[in-house]
Each structure stands twice: as structure tokens, then as C-alpha cells.
Short mmCIF file of C-alpha atoms and ligand atoms in Angstrom, two decimals:
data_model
loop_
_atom_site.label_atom_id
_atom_site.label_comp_id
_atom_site.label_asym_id
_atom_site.label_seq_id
_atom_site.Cartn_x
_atom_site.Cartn_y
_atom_site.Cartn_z
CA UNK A 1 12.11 13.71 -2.64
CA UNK A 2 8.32 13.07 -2.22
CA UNK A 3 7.14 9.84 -3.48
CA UNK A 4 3.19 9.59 -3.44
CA UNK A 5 0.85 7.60 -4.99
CA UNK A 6 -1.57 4.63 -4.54
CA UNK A 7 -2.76 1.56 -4.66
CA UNK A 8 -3.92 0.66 -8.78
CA UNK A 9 -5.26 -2.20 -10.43
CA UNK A 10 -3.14 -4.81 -12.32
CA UNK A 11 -5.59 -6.55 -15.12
CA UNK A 12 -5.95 -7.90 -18.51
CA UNK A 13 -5.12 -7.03 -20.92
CA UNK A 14 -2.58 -4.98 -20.06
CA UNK A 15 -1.58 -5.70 -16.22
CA UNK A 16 1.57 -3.83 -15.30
CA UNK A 17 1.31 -1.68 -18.18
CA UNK A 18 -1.95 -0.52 -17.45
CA UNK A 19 -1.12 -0.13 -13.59
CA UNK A 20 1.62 2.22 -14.78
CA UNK A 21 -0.90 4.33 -17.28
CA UNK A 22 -3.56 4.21 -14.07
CA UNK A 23 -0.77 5.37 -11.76
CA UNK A 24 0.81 8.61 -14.00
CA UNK A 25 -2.92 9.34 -15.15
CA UNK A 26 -3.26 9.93 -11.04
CA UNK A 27 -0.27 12.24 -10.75
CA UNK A 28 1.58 9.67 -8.66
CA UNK A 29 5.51 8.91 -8.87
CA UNK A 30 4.55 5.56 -7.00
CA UNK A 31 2.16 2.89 -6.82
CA UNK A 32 0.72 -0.57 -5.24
CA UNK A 33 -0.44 -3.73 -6.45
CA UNK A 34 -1.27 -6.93 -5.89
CA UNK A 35 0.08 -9.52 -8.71
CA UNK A 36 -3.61 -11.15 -8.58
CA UNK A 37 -6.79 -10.57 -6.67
CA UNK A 38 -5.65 -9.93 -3.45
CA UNK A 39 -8.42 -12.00 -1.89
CA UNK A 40 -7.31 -15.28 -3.54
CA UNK A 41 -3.68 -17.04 -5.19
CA UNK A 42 -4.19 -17.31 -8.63
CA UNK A 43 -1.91 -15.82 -10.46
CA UNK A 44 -1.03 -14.89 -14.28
CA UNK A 45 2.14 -16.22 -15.56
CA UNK A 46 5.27 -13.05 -15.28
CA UNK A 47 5.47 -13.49 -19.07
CA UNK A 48 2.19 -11.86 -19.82
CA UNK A 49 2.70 -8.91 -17.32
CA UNK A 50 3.67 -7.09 -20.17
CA UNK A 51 6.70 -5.87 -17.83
CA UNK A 52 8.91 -4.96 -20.58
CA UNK A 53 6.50 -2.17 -21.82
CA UNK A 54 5.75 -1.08 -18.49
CA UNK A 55 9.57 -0.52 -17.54
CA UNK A 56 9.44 1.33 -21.13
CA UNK A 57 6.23 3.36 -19.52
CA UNK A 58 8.43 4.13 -15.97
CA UNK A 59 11.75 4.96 -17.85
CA UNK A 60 9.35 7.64 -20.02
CA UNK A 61 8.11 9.52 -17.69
CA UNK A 62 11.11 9.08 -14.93
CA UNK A 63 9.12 6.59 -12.99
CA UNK A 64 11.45 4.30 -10.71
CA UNK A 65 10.46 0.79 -10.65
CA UNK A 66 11.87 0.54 -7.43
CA UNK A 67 8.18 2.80 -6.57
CA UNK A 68 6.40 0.16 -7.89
CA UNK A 69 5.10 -1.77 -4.18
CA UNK A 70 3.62 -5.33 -4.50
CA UNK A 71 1.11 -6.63 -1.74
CA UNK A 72 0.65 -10.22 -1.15
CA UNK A 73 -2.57 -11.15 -1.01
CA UNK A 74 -4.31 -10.96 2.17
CA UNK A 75 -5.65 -14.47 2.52
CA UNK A 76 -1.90 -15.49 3.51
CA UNK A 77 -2.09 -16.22 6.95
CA UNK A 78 1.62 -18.07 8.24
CA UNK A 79 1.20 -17.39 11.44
CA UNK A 80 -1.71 -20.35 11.71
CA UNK A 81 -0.80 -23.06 13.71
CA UNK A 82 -4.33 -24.95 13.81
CA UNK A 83 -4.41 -25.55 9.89
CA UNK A 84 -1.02 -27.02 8.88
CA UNK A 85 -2.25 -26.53 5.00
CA UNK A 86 -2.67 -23.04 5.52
CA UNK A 87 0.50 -22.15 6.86
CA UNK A 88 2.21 -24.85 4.53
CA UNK A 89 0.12 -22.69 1.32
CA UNK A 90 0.99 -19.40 3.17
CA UNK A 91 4.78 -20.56 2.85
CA UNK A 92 5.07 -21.83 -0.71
CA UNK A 93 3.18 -19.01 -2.11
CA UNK A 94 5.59 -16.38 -0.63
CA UNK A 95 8.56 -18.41 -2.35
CA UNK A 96 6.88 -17.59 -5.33
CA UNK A 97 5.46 -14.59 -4.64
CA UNK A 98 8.82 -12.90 -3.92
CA UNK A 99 10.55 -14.11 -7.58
CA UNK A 100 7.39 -12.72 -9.27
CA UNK A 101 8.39 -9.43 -7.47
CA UNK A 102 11.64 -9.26 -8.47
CA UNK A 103 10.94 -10.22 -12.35
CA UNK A 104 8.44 -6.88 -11.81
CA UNK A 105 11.69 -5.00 -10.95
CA UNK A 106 10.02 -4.16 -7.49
CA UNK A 107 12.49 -4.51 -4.26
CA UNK A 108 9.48 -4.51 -1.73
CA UNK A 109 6.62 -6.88 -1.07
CA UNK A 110 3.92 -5.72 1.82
CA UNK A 111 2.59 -8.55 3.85
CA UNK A 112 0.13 -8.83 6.32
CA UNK A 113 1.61 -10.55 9.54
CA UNK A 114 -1.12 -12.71 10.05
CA UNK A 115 -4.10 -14.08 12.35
CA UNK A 116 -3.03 -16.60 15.35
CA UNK A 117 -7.32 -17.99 15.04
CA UNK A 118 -7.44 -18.49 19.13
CA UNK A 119 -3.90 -19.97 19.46
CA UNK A 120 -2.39 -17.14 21.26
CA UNK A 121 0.12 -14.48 20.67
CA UNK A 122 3.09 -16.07 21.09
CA UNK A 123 2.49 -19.35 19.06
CA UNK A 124 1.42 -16.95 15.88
CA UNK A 125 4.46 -14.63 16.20
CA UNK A 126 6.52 -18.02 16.70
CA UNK A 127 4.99 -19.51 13.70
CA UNK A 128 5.38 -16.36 11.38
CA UNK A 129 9.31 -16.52 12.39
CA UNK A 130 8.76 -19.80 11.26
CA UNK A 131 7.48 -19.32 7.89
CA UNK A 132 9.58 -16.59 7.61
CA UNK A 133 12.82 -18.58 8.12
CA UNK A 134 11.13 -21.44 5.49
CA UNK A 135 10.38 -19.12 2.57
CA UNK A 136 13.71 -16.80 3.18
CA UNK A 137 15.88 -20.31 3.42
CA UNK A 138 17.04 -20.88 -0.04
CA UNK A 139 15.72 -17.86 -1.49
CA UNK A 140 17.92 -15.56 -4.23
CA UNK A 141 16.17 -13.05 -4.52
CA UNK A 142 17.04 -9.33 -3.02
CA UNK A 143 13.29 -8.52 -2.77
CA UNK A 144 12.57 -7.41 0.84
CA UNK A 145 9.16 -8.21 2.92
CA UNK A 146 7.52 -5.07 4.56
CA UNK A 147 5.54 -6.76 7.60
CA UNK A 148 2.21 -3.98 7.68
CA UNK A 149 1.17 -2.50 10.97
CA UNK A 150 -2.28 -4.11 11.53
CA UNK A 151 -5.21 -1.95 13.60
CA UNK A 152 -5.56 -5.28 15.81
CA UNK A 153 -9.16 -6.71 14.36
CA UNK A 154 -9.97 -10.10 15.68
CA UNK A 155 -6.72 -11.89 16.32
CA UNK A 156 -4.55 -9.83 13.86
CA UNK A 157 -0.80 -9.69 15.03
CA UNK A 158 1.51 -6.39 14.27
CA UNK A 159 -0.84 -4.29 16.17
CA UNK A 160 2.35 -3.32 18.35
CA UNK A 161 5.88 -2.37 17.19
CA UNK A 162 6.57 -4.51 19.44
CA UNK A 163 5.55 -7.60 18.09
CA UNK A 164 7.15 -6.39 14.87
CA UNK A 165 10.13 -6.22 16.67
CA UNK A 166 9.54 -9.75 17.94
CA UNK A 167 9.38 -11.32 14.40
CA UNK A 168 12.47 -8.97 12.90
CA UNK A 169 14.77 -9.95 15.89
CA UNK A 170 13.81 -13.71 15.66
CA UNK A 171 14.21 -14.23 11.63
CA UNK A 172 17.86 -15.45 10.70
CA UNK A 173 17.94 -13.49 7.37
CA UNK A 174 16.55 -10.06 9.09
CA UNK A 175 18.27 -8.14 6.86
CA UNK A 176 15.60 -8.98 4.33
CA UNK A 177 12.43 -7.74 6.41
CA UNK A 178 11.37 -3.99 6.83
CA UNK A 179 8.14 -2.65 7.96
CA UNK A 180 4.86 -0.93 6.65
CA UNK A 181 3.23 1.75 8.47
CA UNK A 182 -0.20 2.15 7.75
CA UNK A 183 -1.76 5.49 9.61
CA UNK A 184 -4.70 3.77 9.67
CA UNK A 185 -4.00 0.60 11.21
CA UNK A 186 -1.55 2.72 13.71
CA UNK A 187 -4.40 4.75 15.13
CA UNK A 188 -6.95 1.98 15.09
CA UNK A 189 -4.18 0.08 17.30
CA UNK A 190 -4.30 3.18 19.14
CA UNK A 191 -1.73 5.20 18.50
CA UNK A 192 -1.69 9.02 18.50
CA UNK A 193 -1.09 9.78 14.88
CA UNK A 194 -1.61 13.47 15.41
CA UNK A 195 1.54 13.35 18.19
CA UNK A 196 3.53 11.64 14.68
CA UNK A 197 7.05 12.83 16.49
CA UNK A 198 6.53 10.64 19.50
CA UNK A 199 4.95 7.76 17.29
CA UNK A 200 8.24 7.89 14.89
CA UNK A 201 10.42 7.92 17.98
CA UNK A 202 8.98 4.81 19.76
CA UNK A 203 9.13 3.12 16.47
CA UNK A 204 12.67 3.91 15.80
CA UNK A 205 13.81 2.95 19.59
CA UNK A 206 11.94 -0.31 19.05
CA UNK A 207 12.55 -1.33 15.54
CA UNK A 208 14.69 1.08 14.25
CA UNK A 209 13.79 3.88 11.26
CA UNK A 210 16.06 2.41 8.92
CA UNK A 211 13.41 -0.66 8.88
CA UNK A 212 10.80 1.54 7.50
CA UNK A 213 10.30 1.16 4.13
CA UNK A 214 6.68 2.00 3.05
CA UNK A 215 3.79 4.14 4.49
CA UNK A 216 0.39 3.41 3.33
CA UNK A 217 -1.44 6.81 4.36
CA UNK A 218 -4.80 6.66 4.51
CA UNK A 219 -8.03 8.22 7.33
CA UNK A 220 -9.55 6.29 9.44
CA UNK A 221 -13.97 5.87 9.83
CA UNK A 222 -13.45 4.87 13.59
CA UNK A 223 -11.82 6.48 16.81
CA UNK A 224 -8.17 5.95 18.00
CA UNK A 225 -8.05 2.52 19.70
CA UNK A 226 -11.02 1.14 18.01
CA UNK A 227 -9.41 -2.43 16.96
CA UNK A 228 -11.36 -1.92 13.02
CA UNK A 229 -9.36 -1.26 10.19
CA UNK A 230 -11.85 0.82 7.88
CA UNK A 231 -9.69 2.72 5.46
CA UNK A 232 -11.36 6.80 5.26
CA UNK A 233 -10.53 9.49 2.52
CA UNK A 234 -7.79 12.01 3.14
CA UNK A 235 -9.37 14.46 5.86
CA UNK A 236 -12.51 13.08 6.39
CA UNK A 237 -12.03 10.32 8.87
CA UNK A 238 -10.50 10.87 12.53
CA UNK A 239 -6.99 11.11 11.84
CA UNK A 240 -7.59 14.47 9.57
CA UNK A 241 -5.91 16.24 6.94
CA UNK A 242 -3.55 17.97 8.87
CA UNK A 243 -1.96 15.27 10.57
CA UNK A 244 -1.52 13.26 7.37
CA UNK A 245 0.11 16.22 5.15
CA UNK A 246 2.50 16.44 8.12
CA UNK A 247 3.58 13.01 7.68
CA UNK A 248 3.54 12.90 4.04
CA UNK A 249 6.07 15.51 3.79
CA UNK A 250 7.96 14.56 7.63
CA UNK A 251 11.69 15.03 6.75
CA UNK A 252 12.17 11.94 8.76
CA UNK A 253 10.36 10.20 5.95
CA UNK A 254 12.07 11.47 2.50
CA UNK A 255 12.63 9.37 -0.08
CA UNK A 256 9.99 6.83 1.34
CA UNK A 257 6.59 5.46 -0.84
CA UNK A 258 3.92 7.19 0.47
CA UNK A 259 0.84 5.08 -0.86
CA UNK A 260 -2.77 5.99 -0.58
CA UNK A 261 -5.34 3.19 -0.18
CA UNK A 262 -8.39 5.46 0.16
CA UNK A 263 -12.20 4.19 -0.67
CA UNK A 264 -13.52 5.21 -4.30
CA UNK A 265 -16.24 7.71 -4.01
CA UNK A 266 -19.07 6.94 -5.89
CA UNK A 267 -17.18 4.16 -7.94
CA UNK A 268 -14.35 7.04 -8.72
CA UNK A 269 -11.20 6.81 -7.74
CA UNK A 270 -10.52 10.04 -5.23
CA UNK A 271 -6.60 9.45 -5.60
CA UNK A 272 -6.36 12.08 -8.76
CA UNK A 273 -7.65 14.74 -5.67
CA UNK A 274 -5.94 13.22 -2.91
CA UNK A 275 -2.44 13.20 -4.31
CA UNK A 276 -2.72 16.59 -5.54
CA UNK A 277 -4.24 17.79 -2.36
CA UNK A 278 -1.19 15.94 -0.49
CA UNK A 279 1.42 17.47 -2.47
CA UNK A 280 0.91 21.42 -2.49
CA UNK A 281 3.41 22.83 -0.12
CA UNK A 282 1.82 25.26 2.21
FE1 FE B 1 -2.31 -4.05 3.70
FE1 FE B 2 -2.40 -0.84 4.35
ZN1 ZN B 3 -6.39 -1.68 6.14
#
């Protein structure tokens, strides 16, 4: 089963409700959001999500809430070991983070690995296992935490499977993490998106397929290897159409959510087109 869709907005006065409408209106069977503005931590109380009519919205129209992704916000940054308040905020907000997910009914909640600011590699991976063990300690929740492949900008970590791989095999409760693959990111980090076979195998002999749990598919505005991280629209970037209708519909990949996070085009939202584009069979 293909499950496609995209990133939506989740707002007064109708927050999940509305991301629901947004998503359906779009033609998409899945969908992303962030539970506030993902550039900072506030965040509106569960009780006026206005879950209980969304879930009516989902069981309508044969919507599984299980499709519904949350982000965390990508100011999080745990694996900072030069500003003790950061990582200590980065930690407690997760704690929280994940319950709000699972009142939402979602089972998945993408994070960004995080920035090690000049203290090296290994002290940032270290101090994401770190937070990682903190906010998984006493939590009872069954929401699991989809570490995103990150194109490598500035200090960025999770540029490599690799150092996915590092974090996963280092966290006591591992059974709660999985990955996101982000086309994007992959072939700013420099991988060969268009060789997706190869990529898929390294990435199961290092992490493991099963792991997988999301893929955010989206074009890229720079070369392979360019370190950026500037999301293009479906076939007009350098990864190309071709390449990302072949992963989209990879039978390595069924039953995953596929989720666009594509640039509006003159303040319109291109996902209507995209999805539609993604879908026909050929
Ligand atoms: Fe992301
Ligand atoms: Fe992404
Ligand atoms: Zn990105």
C-alpha cells in the first residue's frame, strides 16, 4: 500500500482537525506536523487539538492515524555539550513532546539529531545517546523517535548511516528509535539517490531496513555532496523525477509514509500536483 502525503499546518482554530481537512483536500493518505511552530516550544494544550474530531475526520475517509507523523521542532539540539540549558531544554521538551504524540494517536515523532557547535563528533553523538537514554528513562509511552538523515550543514550530525547507527546501537531502549530518510538530506550528504538499490542496501547492512520508518521525499536546489539542505519541488531540483517515483513506489518501501516537504510556489502549496503526479502508475 502507498502512503503519500505531506507536511500541513496545525493552527487555530481548528489544529488537528484542520491538518486533517488540509491533508485529504491534497489527495494524501498521510501527513506531517509539528504540534507548534517548529522554530520555537510553545505549545497549545492537547485538549484544544480538537483530536477527537479529527480521529472522527481520519475514521471518515479511512485515514489511519498511525499516518499522521509529528516533527519536533527543529530548535532541539541534545547533542550540545557547550550549553548545559540547551541540552537540559532539548531533554525535557522531548518527555513532553512524545505524550503529546501519543494523545494525537501518532506512533512516530521525527527528530533532528542535532548540532555538536565545534565540540566534535563524538562528544555530540555521545551526548544525543545521552539525552536519548534521559527522556526514554521513565517514559510510557509506545511512541517511537525517527532520528532524520541530515545533508551535513555546519556541524549537523546524521549525515552518515553510520552515525545513526552509532546513536541506535548505544541507546538502552533501542527498540524505541527508527530512522527518517530524507532524499534530500541523503544526496546533499552525498549519496547517489539515483543508484536507490545500493543506497537501501548500505542502509540496511548498517542499520537495518526494519529501522526505517518514514521517508520525507523531496528534490534537492544543490548538487550531490553539497553539505546544504535546500528542499526543491518534485523533478525540478538534481535528484529528478524519475529517481523519486522509483522510490516512492520501491517495493522495499510498502506500507511506509512517504511525506513531501516541497517549497510552495508562489505562496501555493504544489503538494495537490505533486502527490498526484507521484501516484500514477506508469
Ligand atoms: Fe526534518
Ligand atoms: Fe525532512
Ligand atoms: Zn531539510
Amino acid at each position: 500500500m502507498l502512503y503519500l502525503g505531506c507536511h500541513v499546518s496545525m493552527k487555530a482554530p481548528k489544529y488537528l482537525e484542520g491538518s486533517i481537512q488540509e491533508a485529504l483536500q491534497y489527495g494524501a493518505n498521510a501527513c506531517m506536523v509539528y504540534t507548534g511552530p517548529p522554530s520555537n516550544s510553545k505549545r497549545v494544550d492537547v485538549e484544544k487539538l480538537n483530536i477527537v474530531q479529527a480521529k472522527r475526520l481520519m475514521e471518515e475517509n479511512h485515514f489511519k492515524s498511525e499516518n499522521v507523523i509529528i516533527h519536533a521542532p527543529y530548535i532541539i539540539n541534545i547533542a550540545n555539550t557547550l550549553k548545559p540549558e540547551t541540552y537540559e531544554f532539548g531533554v525535557s521538551f522531548l518527555k513532553n513532546e512524545l505524550k503529546r504524540v501519543e494523545a494525537i494517536g501518532s506512533t512516530i515523532l521525527v527528530l533532528h539529531p542535532g548540532s555538536h557547535v565545534n565540540a566534535g563528533i563524538e562528544a555530540g553523538l555521545d551526548s544525543i545517546v545521552n539525552g536519548l537514554n534521559e527522556v526514554l528513562k521513565d517514559d510510557d509511552t509506545s511512541v517511537r523517535i525517527a532520528l532524520e538523515t541530515m545533508a551535513g550543514k555546519g556541524s549537523e550530525l546524521g549525515s552518515s548511516f553510520e552515525q545513526l547507527q552509532y546513536i541506535i546501537s548505544h541507546v538502552e531502549k533501542n527498540d524505541r528509535l527508527g530512522v527518517c530518510l530524507d532524499t534530500c538530506h541523503i544526496h546533499d550528504a552525498g549519496y547517489d539517490v539515483s543508484d536507490f538499490d545500493t543506497v537501501l542496501n548500505e542502509f540496511d547492512a548498517i542499520i537495518g531496513l526494519d529501522r526505517l520508518l518514514v521517508v520525507h521525499v523531496n528534490d534537492s536546489k544543490n548538487e550531490r555532496g553539497a553539505h546544504k539542505d535546500r528542499h526543491e519541488n518534485i523533478g525540478k531540483g538534481h535528484i529528478g523525477f524519475d529517481s523519486l517515483y522509483k522510490i516512492v513506489h520501491h517495493e522495499k518501501l510498502d506500507g511506509k509514509c512517504m511525506i513531501l516537504e516541497t517549497p510552495y510556489i508562489d505562496g501555493k502549496a504544489p503538494y495537490k500536483e505533486e502527490i498526484q503526479k507521484l501516484k500514477e502508475i506508469d
